[in-house]
Coordinates of C-alpha atoms in Angstrom, one line a residue:
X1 CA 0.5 25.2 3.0
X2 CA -1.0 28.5 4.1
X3 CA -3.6 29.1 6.2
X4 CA -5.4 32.2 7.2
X5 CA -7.7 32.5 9.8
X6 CA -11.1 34.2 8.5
X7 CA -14.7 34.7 10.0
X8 CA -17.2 34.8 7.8
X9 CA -20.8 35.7 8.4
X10 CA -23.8 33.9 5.7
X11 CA -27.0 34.9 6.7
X12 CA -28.9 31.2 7.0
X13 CA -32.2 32.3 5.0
X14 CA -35.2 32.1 6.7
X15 CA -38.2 30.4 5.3
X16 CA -36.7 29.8 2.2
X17 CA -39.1 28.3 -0.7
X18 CA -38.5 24.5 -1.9
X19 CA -37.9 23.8 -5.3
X20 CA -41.1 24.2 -6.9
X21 CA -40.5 28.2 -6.5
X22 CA -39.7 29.9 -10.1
X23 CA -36.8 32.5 -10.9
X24 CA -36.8 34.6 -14.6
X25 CA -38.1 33.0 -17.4
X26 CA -40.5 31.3 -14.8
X27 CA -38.2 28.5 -14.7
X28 CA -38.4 26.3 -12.0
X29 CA -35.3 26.9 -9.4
X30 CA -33.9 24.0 -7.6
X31 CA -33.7 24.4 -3.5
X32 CA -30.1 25.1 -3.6
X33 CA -30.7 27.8 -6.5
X34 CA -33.9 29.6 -4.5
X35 CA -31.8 29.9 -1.6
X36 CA -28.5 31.2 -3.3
X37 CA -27.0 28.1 -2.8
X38 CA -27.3 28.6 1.5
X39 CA -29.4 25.1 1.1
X40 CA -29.2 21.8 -0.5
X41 CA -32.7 20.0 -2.0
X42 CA -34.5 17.5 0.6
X43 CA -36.2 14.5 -1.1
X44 CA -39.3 15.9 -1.2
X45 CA -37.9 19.0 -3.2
X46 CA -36.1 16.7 -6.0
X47 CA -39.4 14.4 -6.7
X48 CA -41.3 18.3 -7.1
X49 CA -39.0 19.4 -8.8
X50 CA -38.4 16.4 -11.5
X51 CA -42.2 16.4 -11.7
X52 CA -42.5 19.7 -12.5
X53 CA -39.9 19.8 -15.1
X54 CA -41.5 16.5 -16.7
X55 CA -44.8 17.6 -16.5
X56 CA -45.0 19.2 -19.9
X57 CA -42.0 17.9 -21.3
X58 CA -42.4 15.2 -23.9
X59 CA -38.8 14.1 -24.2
X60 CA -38.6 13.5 -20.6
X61 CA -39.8 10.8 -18.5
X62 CA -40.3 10.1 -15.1
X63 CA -39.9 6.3 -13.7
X64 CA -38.8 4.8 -10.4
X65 CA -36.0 2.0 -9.9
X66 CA -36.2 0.6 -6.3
X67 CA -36.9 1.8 -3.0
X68 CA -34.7 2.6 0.0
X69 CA -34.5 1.0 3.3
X70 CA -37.4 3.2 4.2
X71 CA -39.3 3.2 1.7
X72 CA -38.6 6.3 -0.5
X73 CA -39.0 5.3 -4.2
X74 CA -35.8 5.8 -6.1
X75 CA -36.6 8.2 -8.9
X76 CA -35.1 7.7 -12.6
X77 CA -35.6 10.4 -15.3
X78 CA -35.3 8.3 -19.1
X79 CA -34.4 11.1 -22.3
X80 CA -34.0 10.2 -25.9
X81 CA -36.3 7.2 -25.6
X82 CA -39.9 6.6 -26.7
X83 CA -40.7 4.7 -23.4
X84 CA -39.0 4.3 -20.0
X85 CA -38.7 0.6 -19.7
X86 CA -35.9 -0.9 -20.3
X87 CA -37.2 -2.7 -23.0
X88 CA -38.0 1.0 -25.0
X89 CA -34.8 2.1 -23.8
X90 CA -32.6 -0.9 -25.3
X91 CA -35.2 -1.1 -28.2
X92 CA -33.5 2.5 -29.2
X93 CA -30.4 0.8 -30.3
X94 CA -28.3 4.2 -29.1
X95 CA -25.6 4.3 -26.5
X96 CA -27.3 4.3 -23.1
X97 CA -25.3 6.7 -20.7
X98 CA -26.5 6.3 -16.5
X99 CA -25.7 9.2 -14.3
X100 CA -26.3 8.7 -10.8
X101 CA -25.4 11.1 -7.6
X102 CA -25.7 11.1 -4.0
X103 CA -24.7 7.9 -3.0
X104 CA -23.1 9.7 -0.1
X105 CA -25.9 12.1 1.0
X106 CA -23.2 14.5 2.8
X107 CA -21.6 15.1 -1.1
X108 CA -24.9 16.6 -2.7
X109 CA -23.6 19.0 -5.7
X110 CA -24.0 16.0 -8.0
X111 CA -27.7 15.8 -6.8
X112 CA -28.5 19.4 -7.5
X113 CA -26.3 19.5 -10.7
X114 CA -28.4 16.8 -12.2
X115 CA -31.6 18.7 -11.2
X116 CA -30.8 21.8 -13.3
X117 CA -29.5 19.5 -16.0
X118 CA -32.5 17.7 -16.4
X119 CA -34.3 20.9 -16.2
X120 CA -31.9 21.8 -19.4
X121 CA -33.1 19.0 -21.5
X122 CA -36.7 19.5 -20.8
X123 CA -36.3 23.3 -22.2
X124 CA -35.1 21.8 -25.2
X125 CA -31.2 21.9 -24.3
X126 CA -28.7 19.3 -25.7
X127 CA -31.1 17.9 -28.5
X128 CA -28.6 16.8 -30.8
X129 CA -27.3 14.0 -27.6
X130 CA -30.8 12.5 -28.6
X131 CA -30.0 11.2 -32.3
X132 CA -27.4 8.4 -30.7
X133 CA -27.9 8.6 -26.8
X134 CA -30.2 8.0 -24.1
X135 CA -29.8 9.2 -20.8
X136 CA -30.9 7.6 -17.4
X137 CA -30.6 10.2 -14.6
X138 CA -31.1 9.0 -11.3
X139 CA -30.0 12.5 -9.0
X140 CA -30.8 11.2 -5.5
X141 CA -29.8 7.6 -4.7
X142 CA -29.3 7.6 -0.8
X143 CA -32.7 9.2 -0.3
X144 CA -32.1 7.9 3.2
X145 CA -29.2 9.7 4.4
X146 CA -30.3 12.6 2.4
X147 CA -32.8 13.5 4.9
X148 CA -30.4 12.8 8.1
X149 CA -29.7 16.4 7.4
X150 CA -27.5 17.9 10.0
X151 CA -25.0 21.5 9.9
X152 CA -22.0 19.1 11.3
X153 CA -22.0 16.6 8.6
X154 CA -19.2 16.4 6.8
X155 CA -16.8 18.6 8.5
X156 CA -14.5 21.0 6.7
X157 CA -16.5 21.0 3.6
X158 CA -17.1 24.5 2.6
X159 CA -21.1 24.4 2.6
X160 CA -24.0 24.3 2.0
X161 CA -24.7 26.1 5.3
X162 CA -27.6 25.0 6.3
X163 CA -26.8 21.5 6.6
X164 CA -26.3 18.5 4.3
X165 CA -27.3 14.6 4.7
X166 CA -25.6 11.6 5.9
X167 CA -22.5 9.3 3.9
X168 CA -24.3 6.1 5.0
X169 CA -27.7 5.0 4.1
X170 CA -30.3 4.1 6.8
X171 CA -29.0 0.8 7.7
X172 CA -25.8 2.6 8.5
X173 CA -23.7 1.2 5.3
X174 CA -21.6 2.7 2.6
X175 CA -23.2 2.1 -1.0
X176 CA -20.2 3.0 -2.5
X177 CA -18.8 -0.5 -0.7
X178 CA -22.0 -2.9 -1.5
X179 CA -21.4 -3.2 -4.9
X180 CA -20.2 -6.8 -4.5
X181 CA -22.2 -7.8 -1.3
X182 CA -25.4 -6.1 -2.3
X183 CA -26.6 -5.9 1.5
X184 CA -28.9 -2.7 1.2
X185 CA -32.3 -2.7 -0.9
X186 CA -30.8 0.2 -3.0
X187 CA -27.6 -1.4 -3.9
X188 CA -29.5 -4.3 -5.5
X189 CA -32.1 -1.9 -7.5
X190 CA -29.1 0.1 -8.8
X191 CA -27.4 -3.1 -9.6
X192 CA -31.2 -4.4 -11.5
X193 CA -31.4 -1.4 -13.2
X194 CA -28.0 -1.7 -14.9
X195 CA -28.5 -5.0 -15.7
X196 CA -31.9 -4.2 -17.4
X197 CA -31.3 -1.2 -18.7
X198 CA -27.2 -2.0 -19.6
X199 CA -26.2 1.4 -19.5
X200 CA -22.6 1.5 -21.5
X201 CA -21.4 4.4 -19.7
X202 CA -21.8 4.8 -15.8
X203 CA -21.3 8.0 -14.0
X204 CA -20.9 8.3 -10.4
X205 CA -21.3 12.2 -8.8
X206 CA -19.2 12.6 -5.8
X207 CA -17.4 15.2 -3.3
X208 CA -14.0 15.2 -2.3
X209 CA -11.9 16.4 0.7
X210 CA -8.4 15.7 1.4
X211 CA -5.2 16.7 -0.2
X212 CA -5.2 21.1 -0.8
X213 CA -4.9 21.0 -4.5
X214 CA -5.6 23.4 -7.3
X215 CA -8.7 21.0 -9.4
X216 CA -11.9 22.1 -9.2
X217 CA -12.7 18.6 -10.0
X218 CA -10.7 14.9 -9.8
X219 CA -12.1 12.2 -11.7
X220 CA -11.0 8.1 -12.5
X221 CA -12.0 5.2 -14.5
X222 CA -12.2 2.2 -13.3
X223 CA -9.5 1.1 -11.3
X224 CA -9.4 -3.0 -11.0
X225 CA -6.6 -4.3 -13.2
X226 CA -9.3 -6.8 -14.3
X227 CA -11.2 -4.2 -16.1
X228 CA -11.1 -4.6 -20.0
X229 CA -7.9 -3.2 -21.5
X230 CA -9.6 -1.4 -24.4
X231 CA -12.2 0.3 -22.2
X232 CA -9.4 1.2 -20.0
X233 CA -7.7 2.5 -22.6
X234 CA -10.4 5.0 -24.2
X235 CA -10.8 6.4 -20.9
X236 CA -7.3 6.9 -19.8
X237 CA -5.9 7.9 -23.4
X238 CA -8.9 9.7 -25.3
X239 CA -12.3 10.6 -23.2
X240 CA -11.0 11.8 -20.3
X241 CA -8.2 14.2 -21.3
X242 CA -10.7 15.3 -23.9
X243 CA -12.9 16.2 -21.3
X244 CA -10.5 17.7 -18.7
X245 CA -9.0 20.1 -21.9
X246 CA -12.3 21.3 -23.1
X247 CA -13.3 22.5 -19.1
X248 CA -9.9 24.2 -19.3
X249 CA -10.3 26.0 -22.2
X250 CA -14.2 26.6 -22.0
X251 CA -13.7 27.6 -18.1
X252 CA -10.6 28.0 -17.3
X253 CA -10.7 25.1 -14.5
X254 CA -8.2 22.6 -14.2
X255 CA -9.6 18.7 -13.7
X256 CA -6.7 15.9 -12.9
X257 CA -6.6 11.9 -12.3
X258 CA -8.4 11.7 -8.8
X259 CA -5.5 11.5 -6.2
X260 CA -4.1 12.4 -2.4
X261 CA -1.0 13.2 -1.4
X262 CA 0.0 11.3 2.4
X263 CA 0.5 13.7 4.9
X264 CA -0.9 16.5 3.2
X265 CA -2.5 17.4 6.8
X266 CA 0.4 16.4 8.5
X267 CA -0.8 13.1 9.4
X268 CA 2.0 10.4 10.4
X269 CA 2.7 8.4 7.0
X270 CA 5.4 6.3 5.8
X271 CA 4.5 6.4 2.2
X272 CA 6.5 8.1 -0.8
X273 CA 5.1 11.5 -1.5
X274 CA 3.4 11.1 -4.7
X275 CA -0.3 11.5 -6.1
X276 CA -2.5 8.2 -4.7
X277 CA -5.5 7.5 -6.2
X278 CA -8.2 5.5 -4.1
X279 CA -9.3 1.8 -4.3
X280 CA -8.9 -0.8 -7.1
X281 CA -11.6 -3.6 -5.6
X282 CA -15.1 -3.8 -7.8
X283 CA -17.0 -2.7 -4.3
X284 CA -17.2 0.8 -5.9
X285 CA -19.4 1.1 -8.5
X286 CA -17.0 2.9 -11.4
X287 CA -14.9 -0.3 -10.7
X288 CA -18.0 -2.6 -10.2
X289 CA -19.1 -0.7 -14.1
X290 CA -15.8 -1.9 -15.7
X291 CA -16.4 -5.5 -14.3
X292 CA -19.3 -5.5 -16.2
X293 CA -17.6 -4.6 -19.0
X294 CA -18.9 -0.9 -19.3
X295 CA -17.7 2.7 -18.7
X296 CA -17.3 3.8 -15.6
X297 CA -16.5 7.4 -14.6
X298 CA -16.1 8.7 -11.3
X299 CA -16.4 12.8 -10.4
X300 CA -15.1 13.9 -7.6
X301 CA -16.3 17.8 -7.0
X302 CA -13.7 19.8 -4.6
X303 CA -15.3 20.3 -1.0
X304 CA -13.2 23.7 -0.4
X305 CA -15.0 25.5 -3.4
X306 CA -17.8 26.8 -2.8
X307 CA -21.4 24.9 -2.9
X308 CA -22.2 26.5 -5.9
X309 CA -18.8 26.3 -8.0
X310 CA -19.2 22.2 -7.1
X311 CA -22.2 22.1 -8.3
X312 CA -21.3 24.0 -11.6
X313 CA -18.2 22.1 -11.9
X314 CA -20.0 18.7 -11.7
X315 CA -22.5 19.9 -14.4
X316 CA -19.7 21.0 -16.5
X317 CA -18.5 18.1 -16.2
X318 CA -21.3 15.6 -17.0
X319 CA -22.1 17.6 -20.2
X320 CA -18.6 17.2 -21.6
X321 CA -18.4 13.7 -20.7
X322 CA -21.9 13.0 -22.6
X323 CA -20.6 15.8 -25.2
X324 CA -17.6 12.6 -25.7
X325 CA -20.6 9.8 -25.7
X326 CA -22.1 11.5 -28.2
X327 CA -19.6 12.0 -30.5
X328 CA -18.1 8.1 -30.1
X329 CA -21.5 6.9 -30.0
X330 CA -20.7 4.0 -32.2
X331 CA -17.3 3.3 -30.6
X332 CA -18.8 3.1 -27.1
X333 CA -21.1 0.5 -28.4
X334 CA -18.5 -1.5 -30.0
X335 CA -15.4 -1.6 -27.4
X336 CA -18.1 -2.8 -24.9
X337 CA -19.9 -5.1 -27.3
X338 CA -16.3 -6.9 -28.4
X339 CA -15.9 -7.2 -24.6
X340 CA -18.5 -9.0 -23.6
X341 CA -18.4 -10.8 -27.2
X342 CA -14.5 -12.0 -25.4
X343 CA -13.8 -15.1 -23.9
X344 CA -11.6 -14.5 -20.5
X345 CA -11.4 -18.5 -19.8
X346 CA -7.8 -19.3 -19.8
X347 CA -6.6 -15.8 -19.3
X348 CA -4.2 -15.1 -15.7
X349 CA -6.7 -12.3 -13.7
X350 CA -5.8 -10.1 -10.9
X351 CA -6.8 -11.6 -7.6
X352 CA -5.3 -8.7 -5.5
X353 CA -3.5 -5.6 -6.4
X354 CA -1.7 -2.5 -5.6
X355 CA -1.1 0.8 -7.0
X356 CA 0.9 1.3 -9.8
X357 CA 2.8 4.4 -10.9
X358 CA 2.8 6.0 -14.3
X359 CA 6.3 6.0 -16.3
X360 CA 7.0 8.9 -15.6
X361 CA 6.2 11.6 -12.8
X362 CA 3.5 14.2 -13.8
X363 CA 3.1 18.0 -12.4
X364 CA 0.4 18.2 -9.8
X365 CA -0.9 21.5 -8.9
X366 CA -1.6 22.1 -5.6
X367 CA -3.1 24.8 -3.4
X368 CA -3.5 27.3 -0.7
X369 CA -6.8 27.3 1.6
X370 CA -7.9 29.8 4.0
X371 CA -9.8 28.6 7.3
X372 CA -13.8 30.2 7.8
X373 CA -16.4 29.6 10.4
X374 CA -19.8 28.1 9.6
X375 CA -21.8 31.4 10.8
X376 CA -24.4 29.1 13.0
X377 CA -22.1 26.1 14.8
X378 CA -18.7 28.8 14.6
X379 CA -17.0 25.1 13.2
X380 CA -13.9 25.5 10.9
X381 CA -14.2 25.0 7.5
X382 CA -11.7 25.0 4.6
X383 CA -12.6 27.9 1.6
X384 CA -10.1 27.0 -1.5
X385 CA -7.9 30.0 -2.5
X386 CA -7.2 30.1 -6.2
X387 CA -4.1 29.7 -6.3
X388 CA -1.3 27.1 -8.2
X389 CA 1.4 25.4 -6.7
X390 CA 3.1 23.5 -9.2
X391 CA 4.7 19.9 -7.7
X392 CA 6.4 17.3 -10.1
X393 CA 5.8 13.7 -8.5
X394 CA 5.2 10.1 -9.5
X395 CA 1.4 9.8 -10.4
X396 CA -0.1 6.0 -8.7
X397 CA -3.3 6.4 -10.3
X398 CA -3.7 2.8 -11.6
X399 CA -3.3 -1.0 -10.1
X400 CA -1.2 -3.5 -10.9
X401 CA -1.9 -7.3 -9.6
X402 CA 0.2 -8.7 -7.0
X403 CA -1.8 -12.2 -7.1
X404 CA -3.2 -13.7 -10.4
X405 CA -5.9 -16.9 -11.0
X406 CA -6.2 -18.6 -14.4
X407 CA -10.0 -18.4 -15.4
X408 CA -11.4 -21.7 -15.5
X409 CA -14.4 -23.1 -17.8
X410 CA -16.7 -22.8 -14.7
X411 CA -17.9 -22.6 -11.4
X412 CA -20.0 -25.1 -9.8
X413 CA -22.0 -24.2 -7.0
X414 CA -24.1 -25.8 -4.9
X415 CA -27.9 -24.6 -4.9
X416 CA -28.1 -25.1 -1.2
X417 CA -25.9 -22.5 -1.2
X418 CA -28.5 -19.9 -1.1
X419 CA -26.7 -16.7 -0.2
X420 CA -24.6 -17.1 -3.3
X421 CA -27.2 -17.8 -5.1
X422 CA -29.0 -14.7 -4.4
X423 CA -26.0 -12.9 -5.1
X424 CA -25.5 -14.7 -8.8
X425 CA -29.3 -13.2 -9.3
X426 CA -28.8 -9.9 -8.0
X427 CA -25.5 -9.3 -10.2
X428 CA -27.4 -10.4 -13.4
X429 CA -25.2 -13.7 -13.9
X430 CA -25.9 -16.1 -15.9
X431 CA -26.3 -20.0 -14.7
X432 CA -27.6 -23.3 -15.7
X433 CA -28.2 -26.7 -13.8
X434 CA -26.8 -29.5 -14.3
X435 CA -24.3 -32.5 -13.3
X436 CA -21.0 -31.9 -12.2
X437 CA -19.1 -32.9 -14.6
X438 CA -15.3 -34.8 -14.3
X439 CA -12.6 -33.5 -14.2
X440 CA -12.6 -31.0 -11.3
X441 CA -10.4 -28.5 -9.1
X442 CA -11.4 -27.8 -5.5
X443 CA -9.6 -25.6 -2.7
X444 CA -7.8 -27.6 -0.2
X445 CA -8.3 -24.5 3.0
X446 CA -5.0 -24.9 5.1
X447 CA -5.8 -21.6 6.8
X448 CA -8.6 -18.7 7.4
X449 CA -7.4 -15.3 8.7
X450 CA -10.5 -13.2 9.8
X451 CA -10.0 -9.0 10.3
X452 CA -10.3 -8.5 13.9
X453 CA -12.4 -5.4 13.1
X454 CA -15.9 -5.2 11.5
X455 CA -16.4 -3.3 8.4
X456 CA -19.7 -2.8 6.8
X457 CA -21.3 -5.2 9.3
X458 CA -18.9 -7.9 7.9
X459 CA -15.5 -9.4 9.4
X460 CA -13.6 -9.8 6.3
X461 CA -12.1 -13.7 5.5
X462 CA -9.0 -14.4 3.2
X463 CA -8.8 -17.9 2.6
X464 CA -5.0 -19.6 2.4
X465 CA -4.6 -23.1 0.5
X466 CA -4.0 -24.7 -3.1
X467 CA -6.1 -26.1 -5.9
X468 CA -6.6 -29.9 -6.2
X469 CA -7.4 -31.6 -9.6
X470 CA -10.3 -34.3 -8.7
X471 CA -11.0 -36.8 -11.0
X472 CA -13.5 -39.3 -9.9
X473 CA -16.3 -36.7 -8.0
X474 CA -19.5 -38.3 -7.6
X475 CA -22.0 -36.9 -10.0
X476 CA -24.3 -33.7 -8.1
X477 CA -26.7 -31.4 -9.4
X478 CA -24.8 -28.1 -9.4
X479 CA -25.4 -24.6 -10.8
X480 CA -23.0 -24.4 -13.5
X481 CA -21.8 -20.6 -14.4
X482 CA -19.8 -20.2 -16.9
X483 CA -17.1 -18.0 -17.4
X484 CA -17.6 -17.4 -21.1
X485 CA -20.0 -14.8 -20.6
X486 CA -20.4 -10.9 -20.7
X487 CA -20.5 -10.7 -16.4
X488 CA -17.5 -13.8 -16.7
X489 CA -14.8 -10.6 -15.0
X490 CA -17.3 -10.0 -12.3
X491 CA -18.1 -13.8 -11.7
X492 CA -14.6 -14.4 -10.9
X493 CA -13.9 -11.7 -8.7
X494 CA -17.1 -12.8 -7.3
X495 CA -16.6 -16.7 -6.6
X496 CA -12.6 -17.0 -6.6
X497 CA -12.2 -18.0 -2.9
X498 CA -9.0 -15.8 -2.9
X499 CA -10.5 -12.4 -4.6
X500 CA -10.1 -9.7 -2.4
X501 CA -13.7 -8.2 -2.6
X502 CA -15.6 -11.8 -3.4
X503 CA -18.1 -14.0 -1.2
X504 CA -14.8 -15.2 1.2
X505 CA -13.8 -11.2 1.5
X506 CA -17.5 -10.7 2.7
X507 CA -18.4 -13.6 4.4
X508 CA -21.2 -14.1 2.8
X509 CA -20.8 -18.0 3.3
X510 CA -21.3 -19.8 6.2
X511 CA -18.1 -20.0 9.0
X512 CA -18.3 -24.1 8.6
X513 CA -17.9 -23.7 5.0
X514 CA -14.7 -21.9 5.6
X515 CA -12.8 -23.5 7.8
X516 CA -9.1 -24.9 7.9
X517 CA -9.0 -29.0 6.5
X518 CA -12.0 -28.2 4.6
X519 CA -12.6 -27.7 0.9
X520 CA -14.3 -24.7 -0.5
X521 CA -17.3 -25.4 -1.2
X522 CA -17.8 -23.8 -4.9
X523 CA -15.9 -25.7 -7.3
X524 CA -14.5 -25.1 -10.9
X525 CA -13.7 -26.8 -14.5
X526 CA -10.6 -26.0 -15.2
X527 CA -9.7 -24.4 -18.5
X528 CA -8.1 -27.0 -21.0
X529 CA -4.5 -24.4 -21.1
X530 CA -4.0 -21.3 -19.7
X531 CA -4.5 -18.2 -22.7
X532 CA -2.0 -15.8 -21.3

């Protein structure tokens, strides 16, 4: 890579107006617009500015869907329904599309891109979406961390100048890891407002440092191998290419397959040069989306463009990605209705996996950056230079299990097992009481290895032992979840004592129930023969 060594000066402008100020055509400006893009929108800003562009239009409505730790209500904009409950909205019969950004408060393009999109539809732009779509914006989800604003968060990333929130919320955790564990008050309302509204597609508005490449943007599906194959399928083969060609053409900016190459910064690495994507576990919500049998789509936005081109990218890209919703309306509607219409019991289900490369190796392009100084705190930051460096290398952009379950019938669970009770609420899955039944399987535990480190608050647990078939239990009242249901994918990477991102991987039971000798405490019905 190249590197050149460039001050910059940007005039930080004083006394800026918020985002209730107006620009030509007496169109309300976001903050980051009014200030040329020098500032990003505070939480105050985004609820003025939403109410502003709801006020007189008809199409749009203005809701809430939680609140944060401190109390900031969460707000939700609802187009192309009649109301904005989630009855009205699922009354609609269309294919319901949820875009959320901000989840780390330090990556805020997605936040203001949504602003000026929903400022789009209430002058009337994107009408046709309407006839088979409704759209649930929700453009600031870590309200918390948004207002931590500070100029040396997020270091390297090319603006805003004058300063940009926090990545965790104000409990000090990631959202974008409580998607199983559901520890923060804003992980469970995001989680309640997919499973009342059921949004089929889920977009997830993020920034991305790392690797020097060429993209403007990176994007993924869902990554966990458990994810349904069809869904998988559409994104990988049809909707995303679709997207990343019309940008191209329409803007001239390439988009690729999220990815990092090791050692880019010449950090110590022992891995093969190729093209890594992130994470396969369901703790991030595109991966927690395809769980629940839906369509998950992360953007990643390029923190060495500038504030502006990020946030013009991301809004390019959520328009061609509903521009695709709307057009496969129906087929959205039916690949995720015949998944959750699909019984999983019997089937062999990834446990734990690792990346997996594509056939064959694919051309990355990667880039040149030059280095600039923040003109208040003189700290380097990285400005992309558009340039193209072609490199041919094996893509890992998918997983591929390394440890597989059969799904059984059922779980049983104790009710005095109230944590996990909680969490079967907050996900949305379904139970019913009743008596354990005859036969059984329970966990023998012969060993419990706990991370020496905290992460999230939690020391992680991975359970090592076998399955027992038990055939005289005494009869219990248990909750009894079934497996043949819609959530059945996320119940089993929820309760199966070895999943890597379940209860065990989050200790959210109690150190005596895990312990060596012991049995796991959740049980199961086995299925009658395994599927495939």
């Amino acid at each position: 890579m190249k590197y050149a060594v460039i001050a910059i000066g940007i005039a930080l402008m004083a006394g800026c107006s918020s985002s209730g100020g107006l620009g030509g055509g007496d169109q309300p400006l976001t903050r980051a617009e009014a200030t040329d893009f020098a500032e990003t929108s505070r939480y105050a800003d985004v609820v003025t500015f939403l109410e502003t562009v709801t006020a007189d239009a008809s199409a749009l409505q203005l809701t809430t869907f939680g609140e944060t730790v401190e109390g900031r209500v969460l707000p939700l904009i609802v187009w192309g329904a009649e109301g904005s409950s989630a009855e009205a909205v699922r009354a609609t019969e269309k294919t319901r599309v949820l875009v959320f950004a901000n989840i780390h408060a330090g990556e805020v393009c997605g936040k203001e891109a949504l602003q000026m999109l929903a400022r789009d539809l209430a002058q009337g732009q994107h009408a046709a979406w309407a006839d088979s779509l409704v759209l649930l914006v929700a453009p600031i989800y870590n309200a918390d961390g948004n207002e931590r604003v500070a100029l040396d968060n997020r270091p390297g990333q090319l603006g805003p100048i004058g300063g940009m929130g926090q990545r965790p919320n104000a409990q000090g955790l990631d959202l974008n890891r409580d998607f199983m564990k559901l520890a923060a008050p804003e992980s469970r309302a995001l989680v309640a407002l997919m499973d009342a509204y059921d949004p089929h597609v889920v977009v997830d508005l993020h920034t991305t440092n790392g690797t020097i490449h060429a993209y403007h943007l990176t994007y993924a599906p869902p990554l966990n191998p458990n994810t349904p194959a069809a869904i998988d399928e559409e994104l990988r083969d049809r909707w995303l290419p679709a997207v990343a060609e019309q940008i191209a053409e329409e803007d001239g900016w390439a988009i690729e397959h999220y990815g990092n190459v090791p050692g880019a910064f010449g950090e110590a690495t022992t891995a093969p040069r190729a093209w890594y994507t992130f994470d396969g576990r369901p703790r991030f919500g595109t991966n927690y989306a395809g769980l629940r049998n839906r369509f998950g789509i992360l953007s990643e936005a390029y923190s060495y463009a500038s504030f502006e081109e990020r946030v013009r990218a991301t809004k390019r890209f959520v328009e061609e990605v509903v521009d695709y919703a709307h057009a496969h309306a129906s087929r959205i509607r039916m690949l995720t209705g015949e998944a959750d219409a699909t019984s999983i019991v019997g089937d062999s289900l990834s446990l734990r996996a690792t990346w997996d490369a594509l056939p064959a190796p694919v051309e990355i392009m990667l880039g040149e950056a030059d280095t600039v100084y923040h003109p208040v705190t003189n700290a380097p930051m990285l400005q992309r230079r558009d340039t193209r460096i072609s490199e041919t290398m094996p893509a890992l952009i998918r997983f591929t299990p390394i440890e597989r379950e059969r799904v059984p019938v059922a779980y049983l669970v104790p009710p005095s097992l109230t944590e996990v009770v909680e969490l079967l609420d907050g996900h949305g899955i379904h139970y019913t009481r009743g008596t354990q039944p005859t036969p059984i399987e329970i966990f023998e535990v012969d060993s419990v290895t706990v991370a020496q480190r905290e992460f999230q608050g939690r020391r992680s647990r991975t359970l090592h032992g076998y399955y027992a078939t038990l055939d005289d239990a005494s009869p219990a009242e248990m909750l009894i979840v079934p497996l043949d249901q819609p959530l059945g994918r996320l119940a089993f990477m929820l309760l199966e004592p070895r999943s890597d991102d379940g209860i065990v991987a989050w200790a959210a039971l109690r150190e005596d129930h895990l312990q060596a000798g012991r049995t796991y405490p959740i049980r199961r019905i086995p299925s009658p023969q395994p599927r495939r």
